[in-house]
Every structure is written in structure tokens, then in C-alpha cells.
Short mmCIF file of C-alpha atoms in Angstrom, two decimals:
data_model
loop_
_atom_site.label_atom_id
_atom_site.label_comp_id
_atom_site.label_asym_id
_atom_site.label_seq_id
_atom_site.Cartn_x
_atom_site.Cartn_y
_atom_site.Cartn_z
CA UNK H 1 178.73 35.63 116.92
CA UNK H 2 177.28 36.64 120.06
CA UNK H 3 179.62 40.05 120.86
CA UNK H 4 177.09 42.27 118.85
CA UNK H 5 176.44 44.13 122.20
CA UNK H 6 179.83 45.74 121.86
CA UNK H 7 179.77 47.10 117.93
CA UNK H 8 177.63 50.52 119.80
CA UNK H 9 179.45 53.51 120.46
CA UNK H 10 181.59 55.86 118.33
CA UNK H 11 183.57 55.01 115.04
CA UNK H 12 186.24 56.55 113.23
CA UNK H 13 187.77 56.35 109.85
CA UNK H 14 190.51 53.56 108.87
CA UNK H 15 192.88 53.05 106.17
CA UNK H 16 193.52 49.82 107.79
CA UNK H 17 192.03 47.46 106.08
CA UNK H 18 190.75 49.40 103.03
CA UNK H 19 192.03 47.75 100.30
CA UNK H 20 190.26 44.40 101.31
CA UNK H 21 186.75 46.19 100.90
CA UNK H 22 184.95 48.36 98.24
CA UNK H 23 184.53 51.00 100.13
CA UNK H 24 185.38 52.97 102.93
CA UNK H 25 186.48 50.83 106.49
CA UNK H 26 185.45 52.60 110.41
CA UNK H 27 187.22 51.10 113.76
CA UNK H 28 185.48 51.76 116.83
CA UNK H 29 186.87 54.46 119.41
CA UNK H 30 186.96 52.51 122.33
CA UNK H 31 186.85 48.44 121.21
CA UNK H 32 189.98 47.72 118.92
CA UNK H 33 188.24 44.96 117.61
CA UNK H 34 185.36 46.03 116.96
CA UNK H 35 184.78 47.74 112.86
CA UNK H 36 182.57 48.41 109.71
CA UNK H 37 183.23 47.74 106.03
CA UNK H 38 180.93 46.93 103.67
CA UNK H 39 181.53 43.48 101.34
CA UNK H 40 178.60 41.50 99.76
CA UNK H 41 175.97 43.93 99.50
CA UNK H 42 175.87 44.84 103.08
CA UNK H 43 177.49 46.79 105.66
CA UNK H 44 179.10 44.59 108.59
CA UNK H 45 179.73 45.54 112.10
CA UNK H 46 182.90 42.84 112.65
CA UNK H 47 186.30 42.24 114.08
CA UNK H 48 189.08 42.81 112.40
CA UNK H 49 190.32 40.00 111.60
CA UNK H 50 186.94 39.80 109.04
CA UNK H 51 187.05 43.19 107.35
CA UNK H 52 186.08 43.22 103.84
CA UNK H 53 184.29 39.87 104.23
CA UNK H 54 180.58 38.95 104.70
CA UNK H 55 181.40 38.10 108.40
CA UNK H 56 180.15 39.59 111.79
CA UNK H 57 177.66 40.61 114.48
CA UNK H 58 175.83 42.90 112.68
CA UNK H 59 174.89 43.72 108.94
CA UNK H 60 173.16 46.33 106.82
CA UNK H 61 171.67 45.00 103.81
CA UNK H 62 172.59 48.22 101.41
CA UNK H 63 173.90 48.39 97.88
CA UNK H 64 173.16 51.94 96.67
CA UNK H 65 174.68 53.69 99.95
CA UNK H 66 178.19 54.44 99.97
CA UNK H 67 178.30 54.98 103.83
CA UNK H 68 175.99 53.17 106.53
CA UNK H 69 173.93 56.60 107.36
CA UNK H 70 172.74 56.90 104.01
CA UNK H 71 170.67 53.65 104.21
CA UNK H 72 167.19 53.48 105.73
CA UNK H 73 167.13 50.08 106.23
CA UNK H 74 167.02 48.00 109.25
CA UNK H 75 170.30 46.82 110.70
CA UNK H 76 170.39 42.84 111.26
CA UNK H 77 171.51 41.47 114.71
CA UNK H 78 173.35 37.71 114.66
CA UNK H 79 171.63 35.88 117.46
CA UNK H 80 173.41 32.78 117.71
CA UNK H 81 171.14 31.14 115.60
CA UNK H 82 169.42 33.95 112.97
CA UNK H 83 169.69 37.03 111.93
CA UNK H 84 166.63 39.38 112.98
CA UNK H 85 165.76 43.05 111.74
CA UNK H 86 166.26 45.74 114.80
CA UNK H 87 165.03 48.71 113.33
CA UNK H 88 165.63 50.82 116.78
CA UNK H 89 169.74 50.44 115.63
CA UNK H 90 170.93 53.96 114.14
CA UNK H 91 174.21 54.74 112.55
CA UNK H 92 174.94 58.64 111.85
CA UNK H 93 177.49 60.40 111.03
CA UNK H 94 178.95 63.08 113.34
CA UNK H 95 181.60 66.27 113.14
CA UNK H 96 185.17 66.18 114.65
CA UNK H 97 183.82 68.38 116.95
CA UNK H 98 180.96 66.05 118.52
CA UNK H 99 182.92 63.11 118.20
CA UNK H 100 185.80 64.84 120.47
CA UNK H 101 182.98 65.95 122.86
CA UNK H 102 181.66 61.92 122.42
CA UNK H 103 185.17 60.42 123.83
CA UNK H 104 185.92 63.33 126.05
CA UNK H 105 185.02 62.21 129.47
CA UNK H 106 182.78 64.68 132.31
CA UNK H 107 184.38 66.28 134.77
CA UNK H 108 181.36 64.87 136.63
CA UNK H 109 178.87 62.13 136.61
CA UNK H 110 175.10 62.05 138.77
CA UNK H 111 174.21 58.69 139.61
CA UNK H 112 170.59 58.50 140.99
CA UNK H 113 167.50 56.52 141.55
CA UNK H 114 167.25 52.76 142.49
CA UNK H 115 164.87 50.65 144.36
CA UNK H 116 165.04 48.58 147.33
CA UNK H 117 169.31 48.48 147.23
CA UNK H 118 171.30 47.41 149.70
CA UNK H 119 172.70 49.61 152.29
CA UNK H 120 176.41 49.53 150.27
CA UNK H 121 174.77 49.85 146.91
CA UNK H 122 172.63 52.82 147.55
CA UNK H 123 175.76 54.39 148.92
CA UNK H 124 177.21 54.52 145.73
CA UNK H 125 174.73 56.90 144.38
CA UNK H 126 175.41 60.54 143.84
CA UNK H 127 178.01 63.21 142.41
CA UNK H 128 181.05 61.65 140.97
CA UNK H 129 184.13 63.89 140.05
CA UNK H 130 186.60 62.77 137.34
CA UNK H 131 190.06 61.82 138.85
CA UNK H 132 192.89 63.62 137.69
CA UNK H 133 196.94 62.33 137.91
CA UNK H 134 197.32 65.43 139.45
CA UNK H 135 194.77 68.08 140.94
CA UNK H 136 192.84 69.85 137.45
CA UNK H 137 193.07 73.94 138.14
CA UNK H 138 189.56 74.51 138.71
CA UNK H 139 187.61 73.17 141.39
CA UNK H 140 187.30 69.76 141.14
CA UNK H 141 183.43 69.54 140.32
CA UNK H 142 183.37 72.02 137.30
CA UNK H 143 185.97 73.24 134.83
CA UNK H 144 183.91 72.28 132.22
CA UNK H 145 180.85 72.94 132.67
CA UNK H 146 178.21 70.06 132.11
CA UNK H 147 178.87 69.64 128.29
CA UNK H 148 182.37 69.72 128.35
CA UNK H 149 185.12 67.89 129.35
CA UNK H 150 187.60 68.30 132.14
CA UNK H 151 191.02 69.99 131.76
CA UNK H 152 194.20 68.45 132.47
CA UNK H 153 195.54 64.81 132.39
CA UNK H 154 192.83 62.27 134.15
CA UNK H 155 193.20 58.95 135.74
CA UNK H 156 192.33 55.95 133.36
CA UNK H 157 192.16 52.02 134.63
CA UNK H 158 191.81 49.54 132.13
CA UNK H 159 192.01 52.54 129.44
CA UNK H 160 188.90 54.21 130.65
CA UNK H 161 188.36 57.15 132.61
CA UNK H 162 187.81 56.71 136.74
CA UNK H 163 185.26 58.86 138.74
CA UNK H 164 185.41 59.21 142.19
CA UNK H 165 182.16 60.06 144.83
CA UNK H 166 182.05 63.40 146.07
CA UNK H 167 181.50 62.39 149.76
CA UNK H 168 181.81 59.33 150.00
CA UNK H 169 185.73 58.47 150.18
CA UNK H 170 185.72 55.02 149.31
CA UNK H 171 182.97 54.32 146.34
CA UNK H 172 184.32 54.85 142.80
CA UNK H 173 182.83 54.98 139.00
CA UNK H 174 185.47 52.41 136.43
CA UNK H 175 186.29 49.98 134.15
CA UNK H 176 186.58 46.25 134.77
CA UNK H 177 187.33 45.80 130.88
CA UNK H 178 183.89 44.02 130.55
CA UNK H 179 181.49 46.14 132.57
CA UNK H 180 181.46 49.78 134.96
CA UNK H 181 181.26 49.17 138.25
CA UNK H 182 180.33 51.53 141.30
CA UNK H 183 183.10 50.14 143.30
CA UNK H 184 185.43 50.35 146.79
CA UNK H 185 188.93 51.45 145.84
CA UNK H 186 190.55 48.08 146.99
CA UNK H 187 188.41 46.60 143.86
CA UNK H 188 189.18 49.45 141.55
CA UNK H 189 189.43 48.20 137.95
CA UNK H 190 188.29 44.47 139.03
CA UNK H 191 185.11 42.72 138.85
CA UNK H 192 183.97 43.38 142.38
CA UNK H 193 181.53 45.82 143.50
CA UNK H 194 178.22 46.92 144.59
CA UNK H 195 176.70 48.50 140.91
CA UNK H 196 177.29 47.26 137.68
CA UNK H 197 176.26 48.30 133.89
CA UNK H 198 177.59 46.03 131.13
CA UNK H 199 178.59 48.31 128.06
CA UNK H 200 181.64 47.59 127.16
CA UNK H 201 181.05 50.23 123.75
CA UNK H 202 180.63 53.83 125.71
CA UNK H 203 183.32 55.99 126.95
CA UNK H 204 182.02 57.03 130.06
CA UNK H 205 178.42 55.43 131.75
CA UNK H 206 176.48 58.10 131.10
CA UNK H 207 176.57 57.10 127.39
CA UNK H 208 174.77 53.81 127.85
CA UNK H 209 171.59 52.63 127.12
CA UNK H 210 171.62 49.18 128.60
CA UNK H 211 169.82 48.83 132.54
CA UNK H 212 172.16 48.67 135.78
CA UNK H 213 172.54 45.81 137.96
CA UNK H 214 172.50 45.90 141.59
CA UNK H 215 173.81 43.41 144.09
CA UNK H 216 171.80 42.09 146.58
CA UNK H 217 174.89 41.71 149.15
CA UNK H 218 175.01 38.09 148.25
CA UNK H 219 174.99 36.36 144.71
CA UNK H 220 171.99 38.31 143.37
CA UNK H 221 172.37 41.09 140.98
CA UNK H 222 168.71 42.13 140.27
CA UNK H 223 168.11 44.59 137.11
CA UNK H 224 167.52 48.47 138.39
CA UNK H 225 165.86 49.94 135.45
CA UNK H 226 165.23 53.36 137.64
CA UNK H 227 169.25 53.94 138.43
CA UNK H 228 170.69 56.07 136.03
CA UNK H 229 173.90 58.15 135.02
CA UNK H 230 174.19 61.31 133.49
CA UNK H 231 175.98 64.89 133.77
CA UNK H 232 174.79 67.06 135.95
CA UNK H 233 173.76 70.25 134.10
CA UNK H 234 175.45 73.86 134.26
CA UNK H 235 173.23 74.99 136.93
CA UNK H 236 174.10 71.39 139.28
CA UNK H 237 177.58 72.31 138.73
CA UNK H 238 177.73 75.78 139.93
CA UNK H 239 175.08 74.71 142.79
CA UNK H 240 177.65 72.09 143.44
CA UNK H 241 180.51 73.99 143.28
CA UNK H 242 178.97 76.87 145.42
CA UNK H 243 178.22 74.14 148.65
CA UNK H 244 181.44 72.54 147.79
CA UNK H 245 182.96 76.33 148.75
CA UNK H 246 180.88 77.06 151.50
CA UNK H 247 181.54 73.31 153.49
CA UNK H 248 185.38 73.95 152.93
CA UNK H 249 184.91 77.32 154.78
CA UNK H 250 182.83 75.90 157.37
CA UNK H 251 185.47 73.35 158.16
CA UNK H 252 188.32 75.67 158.10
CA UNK H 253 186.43 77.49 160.32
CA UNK H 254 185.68 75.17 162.80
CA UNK H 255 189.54 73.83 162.48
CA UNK H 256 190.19 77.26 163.53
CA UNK H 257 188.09 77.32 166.25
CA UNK H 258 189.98 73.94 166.99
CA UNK H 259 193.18 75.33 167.16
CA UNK H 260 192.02 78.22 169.17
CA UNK H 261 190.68 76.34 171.73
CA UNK H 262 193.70 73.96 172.32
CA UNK H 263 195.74 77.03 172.54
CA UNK H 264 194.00 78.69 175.28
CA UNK H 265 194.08 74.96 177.22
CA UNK H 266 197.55 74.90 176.64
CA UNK H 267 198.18 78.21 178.53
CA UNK H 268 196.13 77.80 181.34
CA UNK H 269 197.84 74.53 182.05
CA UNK H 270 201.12 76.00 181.56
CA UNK H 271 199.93 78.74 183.71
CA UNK H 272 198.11 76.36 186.53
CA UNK H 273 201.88 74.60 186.56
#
């Protein structure tokens, strides 16, 4: 097969399935057809339509281990052709309460770097906050610190999470179902924008480990190895949150002054009359 790209990310426990293997069957959090059972002296990464049988993308050769992170052997990746040995693959195990922190989304995302990007593409970079149905009840670039995730009901397209650029009105962080994009709202959830990052297994972007593509404003798409995504830390978010505060009282302020201004104009031409 040639979808072995998409068996990464985080796997829970099934029943589904578990009586057509010898022992016990994962489905991936995000990919519904994407899981692991073990049949023929190997664990297989597969879809689900092959559990139990010596079918899929990717396979562990392991008898004596009852679960994939007890083997120290090197996973096998299908190429289209033959199976080769990628030793940098790692399945662990993880708590409930990491893998709820793993499929939680950020309140915020950073995207930075980039090299040579068109004008529209490097306007995509920067702070991204997580869009919520309905305003979240702390300011909308913390909450949750940089660990955490946000509070309240957010946005999904394509049954992923949306982020949305702190100044920049119109460039958004989603889904296409294939790929994140950096994106205009007109394109939001579509295959149309100005970033791109094919991962199709993570949650949120900041969870991949594949290279972003950038295009060139007309059909080229050149690899940005420097552009990356990742939460901003505790003491981003409270520097964040801090000029956040102080640019809403500046522009209250000078809407004030606004206001003040057209009133006094307003009398003296009432007065003049």
C-alpha cells in the first residue's frame, strides 16, 4: 500500500475487531481507518477492513511481545514494491492523561521561519488563536497556558480544529482532509492556500514531523524545511496576552479621543448656524 504516511499519530484501544486477532487491536485517534493488530508473527499498522490479517502499510516482526512497545525491533515500511527496515519509527505507550493532552488542541499555535516566500505566504506566519463557536472566557490567546488546551467548545472543519491569525484577519490554520493549510477564509477547509503541511495523522500542526510547502504564487510549491509550528510557551502567552491588553486600550483610547473630537465639531457648527 502506499498510505503508510498516515498510520503516525495517536492510538487507542478497540474491541472492534478483537476476536479476529490474537491479541489486543488499537484504532487511530484521528484516521478511522487507520489500526494495529498483530496476526502472523508481526504487528501490522492496517485498515480495517484487514485487522487480524498479515495485511498493511506497516509491520513489526515480533512474536514474544504482547504489545508493539515491548519490541525493539525495527518497524517495516511497504514501499510499493518492498518492505524496508525504518528503525527511526517508535511506538510507546502513553497515560490517559497524555493522550487527552495529545488530541486536545492549543489555544494557540506560532508559525515562524521560511525563506524567500511570497509576499501572501510570509503573511501567514505568526500567532494563531484557536477558534471557538462562541467567544472562550479568557482572553482569547491564553486560557490554557502553553501545555494545555483551550476551554470551551472550538470550531472544527473537516473534524479538525481551526486557528485563526492574531492580526491578520483573513489568514487561517485547517484541515483540507488531506493536508493543513495556512489559508484565506473564502478557502477555509479546501485545498487552496498559500502554506501547506501534508500529515493527515496529527491533531493539530504542531504535532508533525513532515517539512511545509510553500507556494510560489503560481504552480510551485517548493519544500520550507525552516517554517515551523509549535505552541508558544507560558511566558509568549502572557507576553502575548499583556500587548494584546495594552493595544485594546490604546484603541479605545484613541476611539475616545474620536468621539470627543466629533463632538466638539458638532457644537461649534451647531453654534456657527
Amino acid at each position: 500500500g502506499s498510505g503508510g504516511g498516515d498510520c503516525g499519530g495517536s492510538i487507542s484501544r478497540s474491541s472492534v475487531g478483537a476476536d479476529r486477532a490474537e491479541r489486543p487491536v488499537w484504532v487511530h485517534a484521528v484516521h478511522e481507518d487507520r489500526w494495529i493488530s498483530f496476526s502472523e508473527s508481526s504487528w501490522w499498522c492496517q485498515g480495517k477492513a484487514n485487522v487480524g490479517d498479515a495485511k498493511g502499510w506497516l509491520h513489526l516482526p515480533c512474536v514474544s511481545c504482547f504489545t508493539p512497545p515491548g519490541s525493539r525491533q525495527a518497524w517495516r515500511v511497504w514501499d510499493g514494491r518492498a518492505w524496508s527496515a525504518q528503525p527511526s519509527i517508535r511506538c510507546f505507550s502513553r497515560t490517559d492523561a497524555e493522550l487527552d493532552e495529545a488530541l486536545t488542541p492549543p489555544p494557540a499555535l506560532l508559525l515562524e521561519g521560511g525563506r524567500k516566500l511570497h509576499p501572501e505566504a510570509a503573511a501567514c506566519l505568526g500567532w494563531y488563536n484557536l477558534v471557538h463557536e462562541s467567544p472562550p472566557p479568557s482572553p482569547a490567546v491564553g486560557g490554557g497556558g502553553a501545555g494545555g488546551g483551550a476551554a470551551g467548545i472550538h470550531k472544527q472543519v473537516n473534524a479538525r480544529p481551526v486557528w485563526k491569525h492574531a492580526t491578520h484577519e483573513d489568514r487561517y490554520l485547517a484541515f483540507d482532509g488531506v493536508a493543513w493549510l495556512a489559508q484565506e477564509r473564502v478557502n477555509l477547509g479546501r485545498a487552496d492556500g498559500w502554506l501547506e503541511l501534508f500529515d493527515a495523522g496529527c491533531v493539530s500542526p504542531d504535532q508533525s514531523r513532515q517539512v511545509w510547502n510553500a507556494s510560489d504564487g503560481k504552480d510551485g510549491w517548493p519544500a520550507q524545511p525552516t517554517i515551523t509550528c509549535r505552541r508558544p510557551t507560558d511566558a509568549e502567552v502572557t507576553a502575548e496576552a499583556v500587548a494584546a491588553s495594552l493595544l485594546a486600550e490604546e484603541e479605545e483610547a484613541s476611539a475616545r479621543s474620536a468621539r470627543r473630537k466629533a463632538a466638539k465639531k458638532g457644537k461649534k457648527k451647531r453654534g456657527g448656524g
